[in-house]
Coordinates of C-alpha atoms in Angstrom, one line a residue:
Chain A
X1 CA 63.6 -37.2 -62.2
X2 CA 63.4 -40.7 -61.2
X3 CA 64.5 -40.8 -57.7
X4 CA 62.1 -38.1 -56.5
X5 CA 60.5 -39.4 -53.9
X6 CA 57.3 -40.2 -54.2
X7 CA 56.1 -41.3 -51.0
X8 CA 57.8 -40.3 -48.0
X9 CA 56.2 -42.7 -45.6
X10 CA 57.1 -45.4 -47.4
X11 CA 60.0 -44.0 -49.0
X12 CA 59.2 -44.8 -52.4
X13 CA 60.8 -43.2 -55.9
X14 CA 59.0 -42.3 -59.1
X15 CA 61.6 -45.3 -60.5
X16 CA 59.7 -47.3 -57.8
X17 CA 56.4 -46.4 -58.7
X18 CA 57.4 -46.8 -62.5
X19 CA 58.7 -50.1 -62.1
X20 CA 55.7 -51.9 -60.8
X21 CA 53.5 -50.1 -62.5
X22 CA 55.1 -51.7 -65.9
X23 CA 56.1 -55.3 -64.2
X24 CA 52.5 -55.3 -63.1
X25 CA 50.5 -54.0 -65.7
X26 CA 48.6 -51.7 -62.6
X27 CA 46.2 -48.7 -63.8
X28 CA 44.9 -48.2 -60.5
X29 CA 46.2 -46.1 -57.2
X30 CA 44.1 -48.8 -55.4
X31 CA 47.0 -51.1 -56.6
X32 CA 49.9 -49.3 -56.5
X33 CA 48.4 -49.1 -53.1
X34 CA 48.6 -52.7 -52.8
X35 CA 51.8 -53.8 -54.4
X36 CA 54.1 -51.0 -52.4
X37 CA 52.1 -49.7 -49.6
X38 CA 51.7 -45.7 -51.1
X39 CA 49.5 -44.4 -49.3
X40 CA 49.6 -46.4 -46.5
X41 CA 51.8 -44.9 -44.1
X42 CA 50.9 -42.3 -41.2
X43 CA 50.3 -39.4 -43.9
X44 CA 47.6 -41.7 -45.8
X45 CA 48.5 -40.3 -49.2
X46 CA 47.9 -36.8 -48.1
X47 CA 51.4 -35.9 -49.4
X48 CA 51.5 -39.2 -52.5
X49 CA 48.4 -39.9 -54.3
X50 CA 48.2 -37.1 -56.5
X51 CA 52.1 -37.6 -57.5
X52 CA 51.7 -41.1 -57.9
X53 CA 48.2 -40.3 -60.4
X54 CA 49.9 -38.2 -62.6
X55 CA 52.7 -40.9 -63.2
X56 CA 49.8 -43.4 -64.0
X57 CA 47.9 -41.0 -66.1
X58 CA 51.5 -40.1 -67.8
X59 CA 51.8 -43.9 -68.2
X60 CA 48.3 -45.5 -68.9
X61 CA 46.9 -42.5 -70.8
X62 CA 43.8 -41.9 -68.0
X63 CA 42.9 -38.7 -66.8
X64 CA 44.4 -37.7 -63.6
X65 CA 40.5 -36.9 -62.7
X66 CA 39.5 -40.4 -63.3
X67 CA 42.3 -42.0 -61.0
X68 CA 41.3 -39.7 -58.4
X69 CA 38.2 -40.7 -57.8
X70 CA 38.7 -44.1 -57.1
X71 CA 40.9 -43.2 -53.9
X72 CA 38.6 -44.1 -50.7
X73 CA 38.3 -41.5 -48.4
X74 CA 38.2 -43.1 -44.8
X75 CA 38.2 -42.3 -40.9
X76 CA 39.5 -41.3 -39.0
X77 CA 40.1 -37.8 -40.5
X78 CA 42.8 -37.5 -38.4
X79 CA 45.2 -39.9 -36.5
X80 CA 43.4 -40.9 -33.1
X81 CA 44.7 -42.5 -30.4
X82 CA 43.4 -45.7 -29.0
X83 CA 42.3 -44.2 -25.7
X84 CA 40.2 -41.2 -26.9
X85 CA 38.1 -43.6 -29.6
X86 CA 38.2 -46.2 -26.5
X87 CA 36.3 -43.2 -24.2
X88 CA 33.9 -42.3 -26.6
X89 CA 32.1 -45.6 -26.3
X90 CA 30.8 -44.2 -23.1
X91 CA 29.3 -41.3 -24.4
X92 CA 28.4 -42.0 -28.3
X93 CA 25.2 -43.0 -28.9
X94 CA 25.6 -46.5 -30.2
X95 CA 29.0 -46.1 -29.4
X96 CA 29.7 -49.5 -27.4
X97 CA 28.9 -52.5 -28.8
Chain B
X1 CA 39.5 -59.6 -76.1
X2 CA 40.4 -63.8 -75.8
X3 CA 37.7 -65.8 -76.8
X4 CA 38.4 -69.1 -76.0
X5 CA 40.2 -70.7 -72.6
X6 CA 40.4 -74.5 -70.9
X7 CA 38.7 -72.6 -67.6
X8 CA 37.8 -69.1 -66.9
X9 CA 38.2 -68.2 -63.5
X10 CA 36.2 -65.7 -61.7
X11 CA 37.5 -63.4 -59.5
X12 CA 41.0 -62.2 -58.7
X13 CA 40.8 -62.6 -55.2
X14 CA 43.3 -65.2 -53.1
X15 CA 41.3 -68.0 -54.8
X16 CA 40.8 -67.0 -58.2
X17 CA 44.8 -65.7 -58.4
X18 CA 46.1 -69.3 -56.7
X19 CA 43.7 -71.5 -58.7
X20 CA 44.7 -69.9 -61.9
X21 CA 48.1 -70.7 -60.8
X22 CA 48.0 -74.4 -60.1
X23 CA 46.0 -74.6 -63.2
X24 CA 48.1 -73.5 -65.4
X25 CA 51.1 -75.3 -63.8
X26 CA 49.2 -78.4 -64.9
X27 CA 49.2 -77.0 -68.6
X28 CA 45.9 -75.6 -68.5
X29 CA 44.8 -72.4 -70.8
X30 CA 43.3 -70.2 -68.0
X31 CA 41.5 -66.4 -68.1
X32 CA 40.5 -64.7 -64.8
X33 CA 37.9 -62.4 -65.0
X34 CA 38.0 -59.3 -62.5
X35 CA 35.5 -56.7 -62.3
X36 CA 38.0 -54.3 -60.4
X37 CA 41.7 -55.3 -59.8
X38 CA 43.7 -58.3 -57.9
X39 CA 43.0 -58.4 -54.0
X40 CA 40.2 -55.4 -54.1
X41 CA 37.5 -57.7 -52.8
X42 CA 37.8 -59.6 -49.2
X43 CA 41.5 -60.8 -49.8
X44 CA 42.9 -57.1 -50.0
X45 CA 40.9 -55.7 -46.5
X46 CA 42.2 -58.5 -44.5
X47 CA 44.5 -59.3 -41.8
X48 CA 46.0 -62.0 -43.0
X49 CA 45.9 -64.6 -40.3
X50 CA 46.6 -68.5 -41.2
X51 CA 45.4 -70.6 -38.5
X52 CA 44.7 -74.4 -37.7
X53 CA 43.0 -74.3 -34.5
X54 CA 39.6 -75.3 -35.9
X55 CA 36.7 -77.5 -34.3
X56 CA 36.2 -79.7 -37.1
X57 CA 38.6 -82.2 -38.8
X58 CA 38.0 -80.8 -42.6
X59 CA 39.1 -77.7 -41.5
X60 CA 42.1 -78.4 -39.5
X61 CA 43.6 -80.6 -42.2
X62 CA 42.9 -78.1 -45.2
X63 CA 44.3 -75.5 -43.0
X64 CA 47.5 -77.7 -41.7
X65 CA 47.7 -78.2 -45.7
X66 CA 47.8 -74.3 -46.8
X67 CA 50.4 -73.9 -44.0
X68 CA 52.6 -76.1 -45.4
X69 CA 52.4 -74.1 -48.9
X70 CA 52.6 -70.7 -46.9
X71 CA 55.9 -72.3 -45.4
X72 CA 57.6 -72.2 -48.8
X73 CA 55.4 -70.1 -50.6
X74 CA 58.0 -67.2 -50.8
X75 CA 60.8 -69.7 -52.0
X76 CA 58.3 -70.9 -54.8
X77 CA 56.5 -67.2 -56.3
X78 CA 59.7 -65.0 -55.7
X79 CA 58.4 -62.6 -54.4
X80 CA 58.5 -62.2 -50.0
X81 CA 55.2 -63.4 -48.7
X82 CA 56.2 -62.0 -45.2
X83 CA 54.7 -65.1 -44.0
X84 CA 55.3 -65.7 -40.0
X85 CA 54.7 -68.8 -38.2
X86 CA 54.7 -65.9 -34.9
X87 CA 51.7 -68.3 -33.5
X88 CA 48.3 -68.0 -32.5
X89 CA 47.0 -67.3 -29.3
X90 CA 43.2 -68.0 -28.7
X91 CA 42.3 -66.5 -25.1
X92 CA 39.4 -68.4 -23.1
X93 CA 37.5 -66.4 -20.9
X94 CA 34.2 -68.8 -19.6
X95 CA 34.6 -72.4 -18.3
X96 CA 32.3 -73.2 -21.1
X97 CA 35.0 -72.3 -23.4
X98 CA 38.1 -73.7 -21.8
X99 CA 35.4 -77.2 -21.9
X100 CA 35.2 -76.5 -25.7
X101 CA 39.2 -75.9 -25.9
X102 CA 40.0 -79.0 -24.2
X103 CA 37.9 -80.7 -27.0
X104 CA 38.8 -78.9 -30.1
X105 CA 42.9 -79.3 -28.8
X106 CA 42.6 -82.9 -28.3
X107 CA 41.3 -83.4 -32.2
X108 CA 43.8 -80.6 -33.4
X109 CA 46.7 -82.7 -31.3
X110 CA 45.1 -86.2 -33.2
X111 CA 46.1 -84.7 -36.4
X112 CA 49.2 -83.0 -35.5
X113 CA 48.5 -79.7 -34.7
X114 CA 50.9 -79.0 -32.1
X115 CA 48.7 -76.8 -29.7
X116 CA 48.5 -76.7 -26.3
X117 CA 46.9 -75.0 -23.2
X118 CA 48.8 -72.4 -21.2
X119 CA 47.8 -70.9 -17.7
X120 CA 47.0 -67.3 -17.4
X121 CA 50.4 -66.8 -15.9
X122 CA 52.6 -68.2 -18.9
X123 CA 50.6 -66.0 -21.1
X124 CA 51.6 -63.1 -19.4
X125 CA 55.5 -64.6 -19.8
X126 CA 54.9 -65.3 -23.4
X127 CA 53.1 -61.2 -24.4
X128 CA 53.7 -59.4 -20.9
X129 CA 52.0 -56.3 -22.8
X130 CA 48.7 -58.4 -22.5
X131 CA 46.5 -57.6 -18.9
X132 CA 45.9 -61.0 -18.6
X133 CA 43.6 -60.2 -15.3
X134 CA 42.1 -57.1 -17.2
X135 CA 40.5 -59.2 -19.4
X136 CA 39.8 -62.0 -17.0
X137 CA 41.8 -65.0 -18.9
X138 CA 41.6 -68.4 -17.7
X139 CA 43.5 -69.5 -20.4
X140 CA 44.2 -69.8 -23.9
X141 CA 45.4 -72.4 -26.7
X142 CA 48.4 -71.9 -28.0
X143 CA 49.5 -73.1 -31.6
X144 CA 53.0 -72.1 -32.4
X145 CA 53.3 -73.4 -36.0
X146 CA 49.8 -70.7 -36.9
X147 CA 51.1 -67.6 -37.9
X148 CA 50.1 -64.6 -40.7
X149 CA 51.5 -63.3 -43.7
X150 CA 50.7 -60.1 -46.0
X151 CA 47.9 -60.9 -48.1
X152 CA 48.6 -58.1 -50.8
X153 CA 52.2 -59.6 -51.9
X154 CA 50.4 -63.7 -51.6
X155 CA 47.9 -62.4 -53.8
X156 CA 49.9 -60.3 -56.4
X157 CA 52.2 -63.1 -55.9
X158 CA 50.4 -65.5 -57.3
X159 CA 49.2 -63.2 -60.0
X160 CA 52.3 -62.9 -61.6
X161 CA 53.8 -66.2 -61.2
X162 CA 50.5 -67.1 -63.0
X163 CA 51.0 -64.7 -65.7
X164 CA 54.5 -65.6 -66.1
X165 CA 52.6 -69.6 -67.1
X166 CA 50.6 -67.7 -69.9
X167 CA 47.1 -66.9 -67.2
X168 CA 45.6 -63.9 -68.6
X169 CA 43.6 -61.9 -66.4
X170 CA 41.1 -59.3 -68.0
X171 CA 40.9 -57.0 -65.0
X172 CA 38.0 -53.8 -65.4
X173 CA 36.0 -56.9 -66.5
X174 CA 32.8 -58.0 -65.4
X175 CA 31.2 -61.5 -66.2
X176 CA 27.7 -61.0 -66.7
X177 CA 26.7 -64.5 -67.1
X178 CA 27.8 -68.5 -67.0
X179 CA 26.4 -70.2 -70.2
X180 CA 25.1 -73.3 -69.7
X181 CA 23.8 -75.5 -72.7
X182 CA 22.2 -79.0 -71.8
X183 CA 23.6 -79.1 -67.9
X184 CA 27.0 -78.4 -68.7
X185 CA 29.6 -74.9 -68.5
X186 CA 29.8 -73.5 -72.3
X187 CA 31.7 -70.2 -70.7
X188 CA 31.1 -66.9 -69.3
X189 CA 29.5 -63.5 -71.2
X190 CA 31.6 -60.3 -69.9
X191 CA 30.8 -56.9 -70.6
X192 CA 33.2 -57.3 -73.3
X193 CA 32.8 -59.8 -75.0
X194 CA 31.7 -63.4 -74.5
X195 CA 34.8 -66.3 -73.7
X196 CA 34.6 -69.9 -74.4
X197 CA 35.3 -72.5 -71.9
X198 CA 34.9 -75.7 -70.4
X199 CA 35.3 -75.1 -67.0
X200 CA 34.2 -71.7 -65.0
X201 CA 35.2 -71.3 -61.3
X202 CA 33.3 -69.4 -59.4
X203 CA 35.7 -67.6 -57.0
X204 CA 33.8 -64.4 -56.5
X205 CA 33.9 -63.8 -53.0
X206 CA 31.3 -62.0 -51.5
X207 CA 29.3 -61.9 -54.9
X208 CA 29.7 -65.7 -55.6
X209 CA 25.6 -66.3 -55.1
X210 CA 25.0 -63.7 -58.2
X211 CA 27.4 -65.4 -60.9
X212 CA 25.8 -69.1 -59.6
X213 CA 22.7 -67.7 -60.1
X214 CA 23.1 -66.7 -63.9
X215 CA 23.8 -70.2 -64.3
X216 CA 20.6 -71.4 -62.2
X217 CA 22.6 -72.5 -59.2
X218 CA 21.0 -71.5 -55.7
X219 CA 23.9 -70.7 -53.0
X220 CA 23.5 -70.2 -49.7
X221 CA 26.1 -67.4 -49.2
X222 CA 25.1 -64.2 -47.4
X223 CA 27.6 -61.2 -47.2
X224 CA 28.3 -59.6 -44.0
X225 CA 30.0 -56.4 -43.7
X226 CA 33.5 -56.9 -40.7
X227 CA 35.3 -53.4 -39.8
X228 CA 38.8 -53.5 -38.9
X229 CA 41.4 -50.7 -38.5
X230 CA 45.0 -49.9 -38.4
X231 CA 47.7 -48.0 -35.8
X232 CA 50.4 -46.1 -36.4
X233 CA 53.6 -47.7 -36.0
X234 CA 54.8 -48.9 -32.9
X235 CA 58.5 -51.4 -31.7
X236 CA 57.7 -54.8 -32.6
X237 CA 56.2 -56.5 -29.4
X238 CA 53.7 -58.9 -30.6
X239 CA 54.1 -62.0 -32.2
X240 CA 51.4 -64.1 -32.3
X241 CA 47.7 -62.8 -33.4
X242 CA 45.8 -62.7 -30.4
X243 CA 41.9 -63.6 -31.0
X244 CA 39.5 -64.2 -28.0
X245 CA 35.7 -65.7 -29.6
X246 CA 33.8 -64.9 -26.4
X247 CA 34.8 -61.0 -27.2
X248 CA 34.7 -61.7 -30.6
X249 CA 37.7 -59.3 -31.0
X250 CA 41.3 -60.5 -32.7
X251 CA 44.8 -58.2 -33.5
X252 CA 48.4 -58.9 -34.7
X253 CA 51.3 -56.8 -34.7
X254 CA 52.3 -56.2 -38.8
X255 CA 55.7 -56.3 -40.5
X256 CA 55.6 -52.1 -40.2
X257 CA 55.1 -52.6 -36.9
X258 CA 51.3 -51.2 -37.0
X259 CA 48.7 -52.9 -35.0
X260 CA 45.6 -54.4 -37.2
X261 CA 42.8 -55.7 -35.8
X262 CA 38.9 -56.2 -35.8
X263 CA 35.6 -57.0 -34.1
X264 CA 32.5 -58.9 -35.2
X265 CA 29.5 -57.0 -34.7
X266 CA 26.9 -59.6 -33.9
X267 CA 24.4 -57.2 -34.7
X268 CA 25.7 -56.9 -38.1
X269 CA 23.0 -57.7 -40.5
X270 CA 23.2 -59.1 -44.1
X271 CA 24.8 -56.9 -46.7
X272 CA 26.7 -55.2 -49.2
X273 CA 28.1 -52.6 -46.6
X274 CA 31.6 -51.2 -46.9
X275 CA 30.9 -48.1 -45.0
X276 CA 33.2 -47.2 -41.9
X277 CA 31.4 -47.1 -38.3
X278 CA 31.8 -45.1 -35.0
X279 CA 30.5 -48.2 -33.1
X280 CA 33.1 -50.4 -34.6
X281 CA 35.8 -47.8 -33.9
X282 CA 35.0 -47.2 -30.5
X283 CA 34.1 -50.8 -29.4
X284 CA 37.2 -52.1 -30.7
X285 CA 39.4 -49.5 -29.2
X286 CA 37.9 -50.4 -26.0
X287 CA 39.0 -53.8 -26.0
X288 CA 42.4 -53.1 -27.5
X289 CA 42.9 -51.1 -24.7
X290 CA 41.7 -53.7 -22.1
X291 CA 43.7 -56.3 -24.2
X292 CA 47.0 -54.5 -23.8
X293 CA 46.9 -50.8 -21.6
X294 CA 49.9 -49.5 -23.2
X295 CA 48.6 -48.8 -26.5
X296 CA 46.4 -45.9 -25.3
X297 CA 48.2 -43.2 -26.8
X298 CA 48.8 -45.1 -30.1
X299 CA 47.3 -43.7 -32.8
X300 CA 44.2 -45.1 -35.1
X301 CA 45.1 -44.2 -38.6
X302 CA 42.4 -45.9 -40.7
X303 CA 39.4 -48.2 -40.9
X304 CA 37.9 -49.8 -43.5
X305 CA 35.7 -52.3 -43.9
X306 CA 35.5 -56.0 -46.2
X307 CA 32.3 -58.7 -46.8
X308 CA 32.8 -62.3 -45.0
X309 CA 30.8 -64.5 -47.6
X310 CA 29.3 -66.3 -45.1
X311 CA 27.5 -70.5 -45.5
X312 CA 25.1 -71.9 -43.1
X313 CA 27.6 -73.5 -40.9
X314 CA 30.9 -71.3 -42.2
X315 CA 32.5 -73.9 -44.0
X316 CA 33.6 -73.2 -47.6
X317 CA 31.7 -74.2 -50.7
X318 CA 34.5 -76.0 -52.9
X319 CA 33.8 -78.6 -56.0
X320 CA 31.4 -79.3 -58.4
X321 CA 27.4 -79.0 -58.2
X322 CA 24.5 -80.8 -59.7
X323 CA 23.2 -79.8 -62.8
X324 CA 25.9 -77.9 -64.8
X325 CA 29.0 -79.9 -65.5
X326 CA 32.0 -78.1 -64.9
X327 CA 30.7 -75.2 -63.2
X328 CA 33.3 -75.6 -59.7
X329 CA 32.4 -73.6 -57.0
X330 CA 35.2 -72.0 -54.7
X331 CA 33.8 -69.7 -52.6
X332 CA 31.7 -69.0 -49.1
X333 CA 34.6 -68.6 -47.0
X334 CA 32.9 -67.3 -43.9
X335 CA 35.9 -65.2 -42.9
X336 CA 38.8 -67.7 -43.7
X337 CA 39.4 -67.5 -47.6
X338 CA 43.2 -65.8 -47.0
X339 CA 44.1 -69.0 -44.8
X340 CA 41.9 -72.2 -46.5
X341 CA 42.7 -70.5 -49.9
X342 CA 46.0 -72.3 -51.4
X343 CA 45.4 -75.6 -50.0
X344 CA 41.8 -75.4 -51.4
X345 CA 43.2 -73.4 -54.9
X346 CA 45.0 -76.5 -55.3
X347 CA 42.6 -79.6 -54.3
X348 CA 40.4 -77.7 -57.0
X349 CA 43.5 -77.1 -59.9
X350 CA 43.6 -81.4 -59.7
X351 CA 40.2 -81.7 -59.4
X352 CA 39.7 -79.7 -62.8
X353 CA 43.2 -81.3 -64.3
X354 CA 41.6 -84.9 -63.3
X355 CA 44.1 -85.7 -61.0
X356 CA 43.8 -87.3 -57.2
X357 CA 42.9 -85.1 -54.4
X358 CA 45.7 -84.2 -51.8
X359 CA 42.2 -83.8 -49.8
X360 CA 38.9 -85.2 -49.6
X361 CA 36.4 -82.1 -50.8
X362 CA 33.0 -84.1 -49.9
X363 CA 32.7 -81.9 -46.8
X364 CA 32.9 -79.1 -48.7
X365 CA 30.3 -79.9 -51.8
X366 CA 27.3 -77.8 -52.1
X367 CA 25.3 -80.8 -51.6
X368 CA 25.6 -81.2 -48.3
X369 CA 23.1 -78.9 -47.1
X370 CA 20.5 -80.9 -49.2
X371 CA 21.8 -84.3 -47.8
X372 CA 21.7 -82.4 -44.3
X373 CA 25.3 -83.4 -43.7
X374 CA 25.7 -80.1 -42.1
X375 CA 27.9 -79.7 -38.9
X376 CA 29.2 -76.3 -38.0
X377 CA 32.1 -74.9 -37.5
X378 CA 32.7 -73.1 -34.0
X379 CA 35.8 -71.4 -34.4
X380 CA 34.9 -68.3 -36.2
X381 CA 36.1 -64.9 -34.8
X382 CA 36.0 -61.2 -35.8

């Protein structure tokens, strides 16, 4: 089904994802990352990355295990606005530099 | 597994990906050697700013060079760099640093950089988002022809324009050693397999001083851990990056429309650190709020971190060294590898193919810090 979407952020296909994978020669979600921006919207592959690993594992032959735990799991845990990190300098310790 | 190249190249970073390019435009057999995958070191965590406004005369003409490759970059790799010339604006905030500006903007104007020095009122007419009293401006320098592009596609760019020559790059791959033989390069031993070459560059980034040391070369290159984060989108309202030294702070607006942006810890200390801090998130948020008030309510979505692989006085080590013959060094960026990267990929593609520099690279040799020909750079932000 090659125009499922893949990633809706970034409104990406599995043709899409297919496509550079092969032009590329990418094994990796850290570049498929790179090269189209999955993962990099607002969601922050919540919704993508495991899609996107089982097309790599279907197309390099690695385990969907092994793909997964190169993703990089960073903060914020949630989106957080500007202001509220911005008013926590005043009461974390260590929290303004 | 290849076994035998004119030059391996090590690293896939900016430098390693552009070098291997104008190497093998001049008919050279090139391999690249990547422990992990194109742009995973410095080049792929950051911002992507290309600026000239430098305090010393080496850097402002290797920079004013890359800039004219960035200008028709796209047109040459096919692919869109998303390169913009949307300007730099570097914010003074002590009359010890509008002294310094004055200085730096009269060299930069000597050698064409057309910068020049607006009052805190056309600042506020050029970004009227920016709380020009709020942060207590008395100025900035203003170069319209620096600008940023997206250092993922320049990267991957110049990857597959290189393959396209016949570069192979053996990605997963990790050079374990340089083998020298009687002062000169014999190749590089990889965890798979050993590959025979003439010339080895060294464009490793942040781990350059560990493959110079297999081949007994000291560098002076410490790695130091810079945080930087990203918004959610927002309308496009910012076009030049906006740095400020004094606050040590700098932050563009991206194609997406998402605001990226860092600070410099100066209490950072030397290391291999790629972890993500509170103080960094909070500090910076601070001063992106002071910067420009209306972001408040935007949304942080990520930080991450990358290593500056930083020289005694932040100036690039680009060229040969004494000792082992064809072992070029192309690394100790000090936080401007994205920018000085294809004007310096090139200078060191002729070097290696024997033709005339475009640029002088004496300021850049490694031995300059024995000779004591060392004057720093000033202009170093986030």
């Amino acid at each position: 089904m090659r125009d499922a979407v893949v990633c809706r952020c970034e409104d990406l296909t599995e043709e899409d994802v297919v496509r550079a994978i092969r032009e590329y020669g990418l094994r990796s979600l850290g570049e498929l990352k790179k090269v189209l921006r999955l993962g990099m919207g607002p969601c922050q592959g919540r919704t993508c990355l495991r899609l996107a690993a089982r097309i790599l594992a279907r197309e390099t032959g690695r385990p969907v295990s092994e793909i997964m735990r190169e993703v990089s799991v960073r903060p914020p845990t949630v989106p957080m606005p500007v202001a509220h990190a911005a008013a926590l300098a005043e009461v974390v310790d260590g929290g303004e530099g | 597994m290849v076994e035998r190249a004119d030059v391996v190249v090590v690293g896939a970073g900016i430098i390693g990906c552009a070098t291997s390019y104008y190497l093998a435009q001049r008919g050279l057999d090139v391999v690249v050697v990547e422990r992990e995958h194109v742009a995973a070191g410095s080049t792929g965590r950051c911002p992507g700013g290309i600026r000239m406004q430098w305090s010393t005369e080496e850097h402002i003409r290797l920079a004013m060079k890359s800039v004219e490759i960035f200008e028709g970059l796209s047109e040459e790799l096919g692919v869109d760099t998303e390169y913009r010339q949307g300007g730099y604006l570097i914010i003074a905030k002590t009359e010890e640093e509008v002294r310094a500006f004055e200085e730096n903007m009269r060299l930069q104007r000597s050698l064409g950089v057309p910068v020049r020095w607006l009052e805190p009122s056309e600042i506020r007419e050029m970004v009227p988002q920016l709380d020009v009293e709020g942060i207590g401006a008395l100025g900035a320098a203003w170069n319209p022809r620096d600008g940023y592009a997206n250092p993922f596609k320049v990267a991957y760019g110049y990857a597959r324009a290189a393959r396209r020559m016949g570069v192979r790059f053996l990605l997963g791959t990790e050079v374990r050693r340089v083998l020298v033989e009687e002062g000169q390069v014999r190749g590089v031993e990889t965890d798979r397999g050993r590959i025979r070459a003439e010339y080895v560059v060294n464009a490793a980034g942040a781990w350059s001083r560990e493959v110079a040391e297999t081949a007994g070369v000291r560098l002076p290159n410490r790695p130091f851990r810079h945080e930087i984060l990203v918004t959610e989108p927002i309308e496009r309202f910012l076009e030049p990056m906006v740095i400020c030294f004094h606050d040590n702070v700098y932050f563009r607006q991206s194609e997406e429309g998402t605001i990226l942006g860092g600070w410099g810890d100066p209490g950072e200390r030397p290391g291999y650190n790629f972890r993500s801090s509170l103080r960094f998130l909070t500090t910076f948020s601070r001063l992106l709020k002071r910067y420009v008030p209306a972001l408040g309510h935007l949304r942080v979505v990520r930080q991450w971190a990358g290593l500056y692989d930083v020289t005694p006085d932040a100036k690039q080590i680009t060229g040969p060294v004494e000792g082992v013959d064809g072992f070029i060094q192309a690394n100790g960026f000090s936080g401007h590898g994205f920018m000085m990267g294809p004007a310096t990929s090139l200078l060191v593609a002729q070097l290696i193919a024997g033709e005339p520099l475009d640029l002088p690279i004496e300021p850049f040799l490694l031995s300059r810090f024995e000779r004591g020909e060392v004057v720093g750079e000033a202009s170093v932000v986030g």
